Amino acid sequence: MFLSLAFVTLAASLASAVPCKRQDSCACGYVDDTGAVWREAVESDFTSSSGALSVVQQSWDVQTWTSGSSDVALARQNVAENVFEYQDALGLKTSAYDGSGTTKVAEIDSKRSDILFGTFRMRAQVPSTPGVCFGFFSYNGNTTPVSETDIEFLTAMPDYYQRVHYTNQPGNVNGETDFDAYHNVVVDGADFTTFGEHRFDWHPGSSTFYYNGALTSTITKNVPAIGSAILANVWSNGDPGWSAGPPTADAIATVQYIKMYFNSTSVSEDQFVSQCQAAGNVAQCKI
Ligand SMILES: *[C@@H]1O[C@H](CO)[C@@H](O)[C@H](O)[C@H]1NC(C)=O
């Protein structure tokens, strides 16, 4: 009894001797495991006790846009209700198709759309219902062609739980797949329907992709070079050439966190250096 009480007291004093002031102390940026330095961060922990949707509200916009249909594709309607609290994390859902000609899908876009280079990590479970595309990607739709680096999972594929699709758009040339801009990779032994971290690092001239911290692919073609937002979505338009589907049951991706460490077009090198000096040149935060 006496010993365990003493231990509790010691543990408490040790904890208070190491104050956790991470937000204050990262004024000199973040250094990742490749040695790259990033000035800014957005860390969204959807498992937080404040609730996934309140975390979404801080840094993300829930989408409500609708796209039209075509010969091969159903219309898609993004509905806010399909972005929801799920299993103590964030659920992104394509609803079971109701035959109406329109699928109900889910998407969140980062409020920041000025992100230019960084490292982007999502810990998530891929849906196990066939017929959706689950995506985590950078996006700027104002360029022609669009600027986009994609991590995508296609749940209609037999090996969808270990096959991941990486693309720097456009992923085709003259209607043919461009295997310099699109890689699809099977990660032997992986099960993406269990929680894992999917990551892309965006540098000038290269996009590198990781699963649970291990490098899976590098693409050097069509690397975006413009301020962008980061998006996550689950969608289906019935197109047999990509999402397939639509799903006959709800298809839900569960996202525990998205962490982004990046530079932006809004904070210059000079501003960053002054901010770091003003904070006393504290050490960079290791991520
Ligand atoms: C990001 O910002 C850091 C700190 O200013 C700088 O050292 C680094 O070169 C920048 N990275 C890119 C890819 O621009």
mmCIF file of C-alpha atoms and ligand atoms in Angstrom:
data_model
loop_
_atom_site.group_PDB
_atom_site.id
_atom_site.type_symbol
_atom_site.label_atom_id
_atom_site.label_comp_id
_atom_site.label_asym_id
_atom_site.label_seq_id
_atom_site.Cartn_x
_atom_site.Cartn_y
_atom_site.Cartn_z
ATOM 1 C CA MET A 1 0.000 0.000 0.000
ATOM 2 C CA PHE A 2 2.712 2.453 1.017
ATOM 3 C CA LEU A 3 4.881 1.502 -1.952
ATOM 4 C CA SER A 4 2.155 1.934 -4.541
ATOM 5 C CA LEU A 5 1.188 5.332 -3.136
ATOM 6 C CA ALA A 6 4.823 6.450 -3.306
ATOM 7 C CA PHE A 7 4.980 5.275 -6.899
ATOM 8 C CA VAL A 8 1.884 7.285 -7.822
ATOM 9 C CA THR A 9 3.398 10.408 -6.252
ATOM 10 C CA LEU A 10 6.678 9.899 -8.100
ATOM 11 C CA ALA A 11 4.904 9.316 -11.408
ATOM 12 C CA ALA A 12 2.860 12.494 -10.912
ATOM 13 C CA SER A 13 5.932 14.616 -10.180
ATOM 14 C CA LEU A 14 7.771 13.197 -13.200
ATOM 15 C CA ALA A 15 4.818 14.024 -15.429
ATOM 16 C CA SER A 16 4.688 17.619 -14.213
ATOM 17 C CA ALA A 17 8.430 18.013 -14.750
ATOM 18 C CA VAL A 18 7.939 17.423 -18.500
ATOM 19 C CA PRO A 19 5.224 19.866 -19.477
ATOM 20 C CA CYS A 20 3.583 19.159 -22.788
ATOM 21 C CA LYS A 21 3.759 22.504 -24.592
ATOM 22 C CA ARG A 22 3.943 21.145 -28.106
ATOM 23 C CA GLN A 23 1.949 23.912 -29.803
ATOM 24 C CA ASP A 24 4.144 26.644 -28.276
ATOM 25 C CA SER A 25 7.366 24.849 -28.966
ATOM 26 C CA CYS A 26 6.989 24.094 -32.682
ATOM 27 C CA ALA A 27 7.595 27.703 -33.794
ATOM 28 C CA CYS A 28 10.711 26.469 -35.578
ATOM 29 C CA GLY A 29 8.732 23.894 -37.507
ATOM 30 C CA TYR A 30 8.638 20.158 -37.799
ATOM 31 C CA VAL A 31 11.288 17.722 -38.999
ATOM 32 C CA ASP A 32 10.144 14.418 -40.500
ATOM 33 C CA ASP A 33 11.901 11.057 -40.711
ATOM 34 C CA THR A 34 13.430 11.969 -44.107
ATOM 35 C CA GLY A 35 15.012 15.105 -42.615
ATOM 36 C CA ALA A 36 12.611 17.467 -44.415
ATOM 37 C CA VAL A 37 11.545 20.574 -42.469
ATOM 38 C CA TRP A 38 7.982 21.890 -42.610
ATOM 39 C CA ARG A 39 6.764 25.226 -41.254
ATOM 40 C CA GLU A 40 3.127 24.499 -40.392
ATOM 41 C CA ALA A 41 0.895 21.705 -39.145
ATOM 42 C CA VAL A 42 -2.747 20.688 -39.012
ATOM 43 C CA GLU A 43 -3.332 17.651 -36.811
ATOM 44 C CA SER A 44 -6.909 16.340 -36.757
ATOM 45 C CA ASP A 45 -7.409 13.568 -34.212
ATOM 46 C CA PHE A 46 -10.933 12.357 -34.892
ATOM 47 C CA THR A 47 -10.794 10.077 -31.838
ATOM 48 C CA SER A 48 -10.621 13.150 -29.570
ATOM 49 C CA SER A 49 -13.111 13.262 -26.683
ATOM 50 C CA SER A 50 -14.546 16.472 -28.168
ATOM 51 C CA GLY A 51 -16.000 14.314 -30.963
ATOM 52 C CA ALA A 52 -15.026 13.726 -34.583
ATOM 53 C CA LEU A 53 -17.406 16.331 -35.995
ATOM 54 C CA SER A 54 -16.099 19.127 -33.789
ATOM 55 C CA VAL A 55 -12.580 18.217 -34.967
ATOM 56 C CA VAL A 56 -13.828 18.288 -38.577
ATOM 57 C CA GLN A 57 -15.302 21.754 -38.023
ATOM 58 C CA GLN A 58 -11.972 23.211 -36.937
ATOM 59 C CA SER A 59 -9.981 22.396 -40.052
ATOM 60 C CA TRP A 60 -12.246 20.903 -42.725
ATOM 61 C CA ASP A 61 -15.267 21.813 -44.863
ATOM 62 C CA VAL A 62 -17.905 19.109 -45.315
ATOM 63 C CA GLN A 63 -18.853 19.066 -48.988
ATOM 64 C CA THR A 64 -22.384 19.265 -50.416
ATOM 65 C CA TRP A 65 -21.679 19.555 -54.153
ATOM 66 C CA THR A 66 -23.502 17.428 -56.717
ATOM 67 C CA SER A 67 -22.120 16.189 -60.033
ATOM 68 C CA GLY A 68 -24.192 15.281 -63.058
ATOM 69 C CA SER A 69 -24.517 11.862 -64.662
ATOM 70 C CA SER A 70 -23.104 10.616 -67.966
ATOM 71 C CA ASP A 71 -23.411 7.479 -70.127
ATOM 72 C CA VAL A 72 -21.077 5.515 -67.877
ATOM 73 C CA ALA A 73 -21.545 7.365 -64.589
ATOM 74 C CA LEU A 74 -24.323 7.975 -62.104
ATOM 75 C CA ALA A 75 -24.741 11.425 -60.567
ATOM 76 C CA ARG A 76 -23.081 11.919 -57.164
ATOM 77 C CA GLN A 77 -24.508 13.977 -54.349
ATOM 78 C CA ASN A 78 -22.250 14.828 -51.424
ATOM 79 C CA VAL A 79 -24.394 14.855 -48.298
ATOM 80 C CA ALA A 80 -23.307 16.235 -44.937
ATOM 81 C CA GLU A 81 -24.996 13.349 -43.052
ATOM 82 C CA ASN A 82 -22.519 10.942 -44.670
ATOM 83 C CA VAL A 83 -19.705 12.609 -42.714
ATOM 84 C CA PHE A 84 -20.418 11.409 -39.179
ATOM 85 C CA GLU A 85 -19.158 10.128 -35.840
ATOM 86 C CA TYR A 86 -18.437 6.429 -36.234
ATOM 87 C CA GLN A 87 -16.718 3.965 -33.907
ATOM 88 C CA ASP A 88 -15.144 6.794 -31.868
ATOM 89 C CA ALA A 89 -13.625 8.181 -35.077
ATOM 90 C CA LEU A 90 -14.783 9.805 -38.324
ATOM 91 C CA GLY A 91 -16.999 7.895 -40.745
ATOM 92 C CA LEU A 92 -17.083 8.772 -44.456
ATOM 93 C CA LYS A 93 -19.853 6.918 -46.237
ATOM 94 C CA THR A 94 -21.318 6.130 -49.610
ATOM 95 C CA SER A 95 -24.876 5.028 -48.879
ATOM 96 C CA ALA A 96 -26.355 1.792 -50.187
ATOM 97 C CA TYR A 97 -27.627 2.690 -53.658
ATOM 98 C CA ASP A 98 -31.371 3.369 -53.731
ATOM 99 C CA GLY A 99 -31.830 3.120 -57.499
ATOM 100 C CA SER A 100 -32.604 6.842 -57.880
ATOM 101 C CA GLY A 101 -29.841 7.571 -60.404
ATOM 102 C CA THR A 102 -27.843 9.507 -57.803
ATOM 103 C CA THR A 103 -25.405 8.098 -55.247
ATOM 104 C CA LYS A 104 -25.055 9.708 -51.820
ATOM 105 C CA VAL A 105 -21.379 10.198 -51.046
ATOM 106 C CA ALA A 106 -19.040 11.935 -48.568
ATOM 107 C CA GLU A 107 -16.119 14.344 -48.813
ATOM 108 C CA ILE A 108 -14.157 16.664 -46.544
ATOM 109 C CA ASP A 109 -11.784 19.341 -47.886
ATOM 110 C CA SER A 110 -9.147 21.041 -45.750
ATOM 111 C CA LYS A 111 -9.949 24.691 -45.009
ATOM 112 C CA ARG A 112 -6.361 25.382 -46.026
ATOM 113 C CA SER A 113 -6.073 25.525 -49.817
ATOM 114 C CA ASP A 114 -2.642 27.190 -49.822
ATOM 115 C CA ILE A 115 -0.649 24.048 -49.049
ATOM 116 C CA LEU A 116 2.476 23.730 -51.206
ATOM 117 C CA PHE A 117 4.624 20.673 -50.356
ATOM 118 C CA GLY A 118 4.527 18.656 -47.166
ATOM 119 C CA THR A 119 3.894 15.264 -45.635
ATOM 120 C CA PHE A 120 0.295 14.064 -45.284
ATOM 121 C CA ARG A 121 -0.773 11.107 -43.167
ATOM 122 C CA MET A 122 -4.141 9.435 -42.669
ATOM 123 C CA ARG A 123 -4.799 6.547 -40.304
ATOM 124 C CA ALA A 124 -7.871 4.759 -41.565
ATOM 125 C CA GLN A 125 -9.727 1.574 -42.375
ATOM 126 C CA VAL A 126 -10.703 0.978 -46.003
ATOM 127 C CA PRO A 127 -14.396 0.043 -46.445
ATOM 128 C CA SER A 128 -15.042 -3.642 -47.112
ATOM 129 C CA THR A 129 -18.185 -3.058 -49.187
ATOM 130 C CA PRO A 130 -17.493 -3.446 -52.936
ATOM 131 C CA GLY A 131 -18.081 -0.585 -55.361
ATOM 132 C CA VAL A 132 -16.543 2.581 -53.931
ATOM 133 C CA CYS A 133 -13.383 4.618 -54.289
ATOM 134 C CA PHE A 134 -11.854 5.802 -50.994
ATOM 135 C CA GLY A 135 -9.453 8.669 -51.629
ATOM 136 C CA PHE A 136 -6.935 10.784 -49.715
ATOM 137 C CA PHE A 137 -5.364 13.412 -51.935
ATOM 138 C CA SER A 138 -4.160 16.918 -52.716
ATOM 139 C CA TYR A 139 -6.302 18.956 -55.081
ATOM 140 C CA ASN A 140 -6.335 22.195 -57.014
ATOM 141 C CA GLY A 141 -9.054 22.245 -59.669
ATOM 142 C CA ASN A 142 -8.114 25.649 -61.088
ATOM 143 C CA THR A 143 -5.351 24.343 -63.346
ATOM 144 C CA THR A 144 -5.740 22.526 -66.681
ATOM 145 C CA PRO A 145 -5.328 19.642 -66.216
ATOM 146 C CA VAL A 146 -6.181 19.597 -62.501
ATOM 147 C CA SER A 147 -3.267 19.355 -60.036
ATOM 148 C CA GLU A 148 -3.749 16.298 -57.891
ATOM 149 C CA THR A 149 -1.768 13.627 -56.034
ATOM 150 C CA ASP A 150 -3.978 10.677 -55.128
ATOM 151 C CA ILE A 151 -3.975 7.732 -52.793
ATOM 152 C CA GLU A 152 -7.026 5.647 -53.733
ATOM 153 C CA PHE A 153 -8.564 2.305 -52.823
ATOM 154 C CA LEU A 154 -11.053 0.561 -55.147
ATOM 155 C CA THR A 155 -13.150 -1.816 -53.110
ATOM 156 C CA ALA A 156 -14.602 -3.725 -56.088
ATOM 157 C CA MET A 157 -11.179 -5.266 -56.800
ATOM 158 C CA PRO A 158 -10.671 -8.782 -55.406
ATOM 159 C CA ASP A 159 -7.403 -7.752 -53.682
ATOM 160 C CA TYR A 160 -8.631 -4.265 -52.672
ATOM 161 C CA TYR A 161 -7.468 -4.832 -49.074
ATOM 162 C CA GLN A 162 -3.836 -4.752 -50.168
ATOM 163 C CA ARG A 163 -3.851 -2.897 -53.501
ATOM 164 C CA VAL A 164 -3.392 0.882 -53.425
ATOM 165 C CA HIS A 165 -3.551 3.236 -56.398
ATOM 166 C CA TYR A 166 -1.192 6.226 -56.522
ATOM 167 C CA THR A 167 -1.588 8.919 -59.190
ATOM 168 C CA ASN A 168 -0.204 12.317 -60.056
ATOM 169 C CA GLN A 169 -2.996 13.488 -62.354
ATOM 170 C CA PRO A 170 -3.430 13.133 -65.224
ATOM 171 C CA GLY A 171 -2.949 9.368 -64.927
ATOM 172 C CA ASN A 172 -3.372 8.820 -68.648
ATOM 173 C CA VAL A 173 -2.105 10.096 -71.982
ATOM 174 C CA ASN A 174 -4.282 9.948 -75.112
ATOM 175 C CA GLY A 175 -6.759 7.698 -73.320
ATOM 176 C CA GLU A 176 -4.073 5.180 -72.295
ATOM 177 C CA THR A 177 -2.940 4.660 -68.700
ATOM 178 C CA ASP A 178 0.337 6.496 -68.093
ATOM 179 C CA PHE A 179 2.325 4.152 -65.890
ATOM 180 C CA ASP A 180 4.855 6.930 -65.210
ATOM 181 C CA ALA A 181 2.138 8.959 -63.456
ATOM 182 C CA TYR A 182 0.002 6.105 -62.082
ATOM 183 C CA HIS A 183 1.329 3.243 -59.968
ATOM 184 C CA ASN A 184 -0.786 0.562 -58.418
ATOM 185 C CA VAL A 185 0.957 -1.344 -55.727
ATOM 186 C CA VAL A 186 0.156 -4.537 -53.866
ATOM 187 C CA VAL A 187 1.492 -4.463 -50.318
ATOM 188 C CA ASP A 188 2.048 -8.149 -49.512
ATOM 189 C CA GLY A 189 0.601 -9.177 -46.179
ATOM 190 C CA ALA A 190 -1.269 -5.888 -45.679
ATOM 191 C CA ASP A 191 -4.912 -5.684 -44.659
ATOM 192 C CA PHE A 192 -6.131 -2.167 -45.371
ATOM 193 C CA THR A 193 -9.506 -2.977 -43.787
ATOM 194 C CA THR A 194 -7.676 -2.747 -40.441
ATOM 195 C CA PHE A 195 -6.296 0.593 -39.251
ATOM 196 C CA GLY A 196 -3.103 1.645 -40.982
ATOM 197 C CA GLU A 197 -1.342 4.864 -41.901
ATOM 198 C CA HIS A 198 -1.435 5.911 -45.538
ATOM 199 C CA ARG A 199 0.947 8.737 -46.360
ATOM 200 C CA PHE A 200 2.229 10.834 -49.212
ATOM 201 C CA ASP A 201 5.144 13.227 -49.148
ATOM 202 C CA TRP A 202 4.979 16.035 -51.680
ATOM 203 C CA HIS A 203 8.296 17.602 -52.657
ATOM 204 C CA PRO A 204 9.264 19.628 -55.731
ATOM 205 C CA GLY A 205 9.621 16.985 -58.471
ATOM 206 C CA SER A 206 8.666 13.918 -56.443
ATOM 207 C CA SER A 207 5.735 12.279 -54.717
ATOM 208 C CA THR A 208 6.612 9.462 -52.347
ATOM 209 C CA PHE A 209 4.074 7.127 -50.796
ATOM 210 C CA TYR A 210 4.193 5.088 -47.594
ATOM 211 C CA TYR A 211 2.142 2.496 -45.761
ATOM 212 C CA ASN A 212 2.726 2.232 -42.004
ATOM 213 C CA GLY A 213 5.971 4.144 -42.419
ATOM 214 C CA ALA A 214 7.417 1.900 -45.161
ATOM 215 C CA LEU A 215 8.085 3.375 -48.619
ATOM 216 C CA THR A 216 5.756 1.850 -51.215
ATOM 217 C CA SER A 217 6.223 4.012 -54.327
ATOM 218 C CA THR A 218 7.755 7.138 -55.860
ATOM 219 C CA ILE A 219 6.281 9.094 -58.779
ATOM 220 C CA THR A 220 8.272 11.889 -60.389
ATOM 221 C CA LYS A 221 5.913 12.701 -63.290
ATOM 222 C CA ASN A 222 3.169 15.375 -63.080
ATOM 223 C CA VAL A 223 4.142 16.428 -59.558
ATOM 224 C CA PRO A 224 1.794 19.309 -58.651
ATOM 225 C CA ALA A 225 3.452 22.702 -58.113
ATOM 226 C CA ILE A 226 0.592 24.927 -56.932
ATOM 227 C CA GLY A 227 -1.103 25.685 -53.614
ATOM 228 C CA SER A 228 -3.685 22.986 -52.936
ATOM 229 C CA ALA A 229 -6.196 21.627 -50.441
ATOM 230 C CA ILE A 230 -6.118 18.122 -48.970
ATOM 231 C CA LEU A 231 -9.268 16.022 -49.406
ATOM 232 C CA ALA A 232 -10.671 12.716 -48.198
ATOM 233 C CA ASN A 233 -13.716 11.094 -49.738
ATOM 234 C CA VAL A 234 -15.690 7.914 -50.324
ATOM 235 C CA TRP A 235 -17.634 7.880 -53.568
ATOM 236 C CA SER A 236 -19.133 5.787 -56.321
ATOM 237 C CA ASN A 237 -20.527 6.714 -59.710
ATOM 238 C CA GLY A 238 -20.990 3.194 -61.016
ATOM 239 C CA ASP A 239 -18.218 3.601 -63.603
ATOM 240 C CA PRO A 240 -16.964 0.036 -64.221
ATOM 241 C CA GLY A 241 -13.538 1.476 -65.154
ATOM 242 C CA TRP A 242 -12.842 2.927 -61.683
ATOM 243 C CA SER A 243 -15.158 3.030 -58.658
ATOM 244 C CA ALA A 244 -17.451 0.312 -60.070
ATOM 245 C CA GLY A 245 -20.527 -0.210 -57.927
ATOM 246 C CA PRO A 246 -22.714 1.496 -56.883
ATOM 247 C CA PRO A 247 -22.575 -0.352 -53.554
ATOM 248 C CA THR A 248 -25.602 -2.363 -52.455
ATOM 249 C CA ALA A 249 -24.804 -1.760 -48.754
ATOM 250 C CA ASP A 250 -23.369 1.257 -46.946
ATOM 251 C CA ALA A 251 -19.619 1.571 -47.594
ATOM 252 C CA ILE A 252 -17.901 3.325 -44.688
ATOM 253 C CA ALA A 253 -14.288 4.380 -44.307
ATOM 254 C CA THR A 254 -13.244 4.983 -40.685
ATOM 255 C CA VAL A 255 -10.620 7.685 -40.198
ATOM 256 C CA GLN A 256 -8.820 8.060 -36.869
ATOM 257 C CA TYR A 257 -6.545 10.924 -37.826
ATOM 258 C CA ILE A 258 -5.235 13.106 -40.593
ATOM 259 C CA LYS A 259 -1.927 14.844 -39.836
ATOM 260 C CA MET A 260 -0.411 17.329 -42.227
ATOM 261 C CA TYR A 261 2.984 19.031 -41.912
ATOM 262 C CA PHE A 262 3.578 21.452 -44.723
ATOM 263 C CA ASN A 263 4.743 24.710 -46.212
ATOM 264 C CA SER A 264 2.212 27.079 -47.690
ATOM 265 C CA THR A 265 1.997 30.048 -49.985
ATOM 266 C CA SER A 266 0.863 32.113 -46.951
ATOM 267 C CA VAL A 267 3.913 31.834 -44.691
ATOM 268 C CA SER A 268 7.200 32.887 -46.293
ATOM 269 C CA GLU A 269 10.664 31.639 -45.361
ATOM 270 C CA ASP A 270 11.368 35.111 -43.851
ATOM 271 C CA GLN A 271 8.205 35.047 -41.721
ATOM 272 C CA PHE A 272 9.052 31.548 -40.587
ATOM 273 C CA VAL A 273 12.618 32.518 -39.601
ATOM 274 C CA SER A 274 11.391 35.562 -37.598
ATOM 275 C CA GLN A 275 8.709 33.464 -35.888
ATOM 276 C CA CYS A 276 11.374 30.911 -34.925
ATOM 277 C CA GLN A 277 13.754 33.611 -33.634
ATOM 278 C CA ALA A 278 10.967 35.248 -31.622
ATOM 279 C CA ALA A 279 10.376 31.869 -29.949
ATOM 280 C CA GLY A 280 14.057 31.668 -28.976
ATOM 281 C CA ASN A 281 15.136 29.314 -31.764
ATOM 282 C CA VAL A 282 13.580 26.319 -30.026
ATOM 283 C CA ALA A 283 14.291 22.861 -31.417
ATOM 284 C CA GLN A 284 12.203 21.625 -34.337
ATOM 285 C CA CYS A 285 9.457 19.210 -33.369
ATOM 286 C CA LYS A 286 10.173 15.646 -34.524
ATOM 287 C CA ILE A 287 7.256 13.993 -36.304
HETATM 288 C C1 LIG B 1 9.760 24.196 -46.307
HETATM 289 O O1 LIG B 1 10.147 25.168 -45.357
HETATM 290 C C2 LIG B 1 11.394 24.912 -44.724
HETATM 291 C C3 LIG B 1 11.601 25.978 -43.655
HETATM 292 O O2 LIG B 1 11.470 27.266 -44.197
HETATM 293 C C4 LIG B 1 12.499 24.927 -45.785
HETATM 294 O O3 LIG B 1 13.733 24.639 -45.160
HETATM 295 C C5 LIG B 1 12.178 23.861 -46.827
HETATM 296 O O4 LIG B 1 13.139 23.899 -47.862
HETATM 297 C C6 LIG B 1 10.803 24.086 -47.413
HETATM 298 N N1 LIG B 1 10.488 22.945 -48.280
HETATM 299 C C7 LIG B 1 10.086 23.078 -49.519
HETATM 300 C C8 LIG B 1 9.859 21.808 -50.272
HETATM 301 O O5 LIG B 1 9.899 24.154 -50.036
#
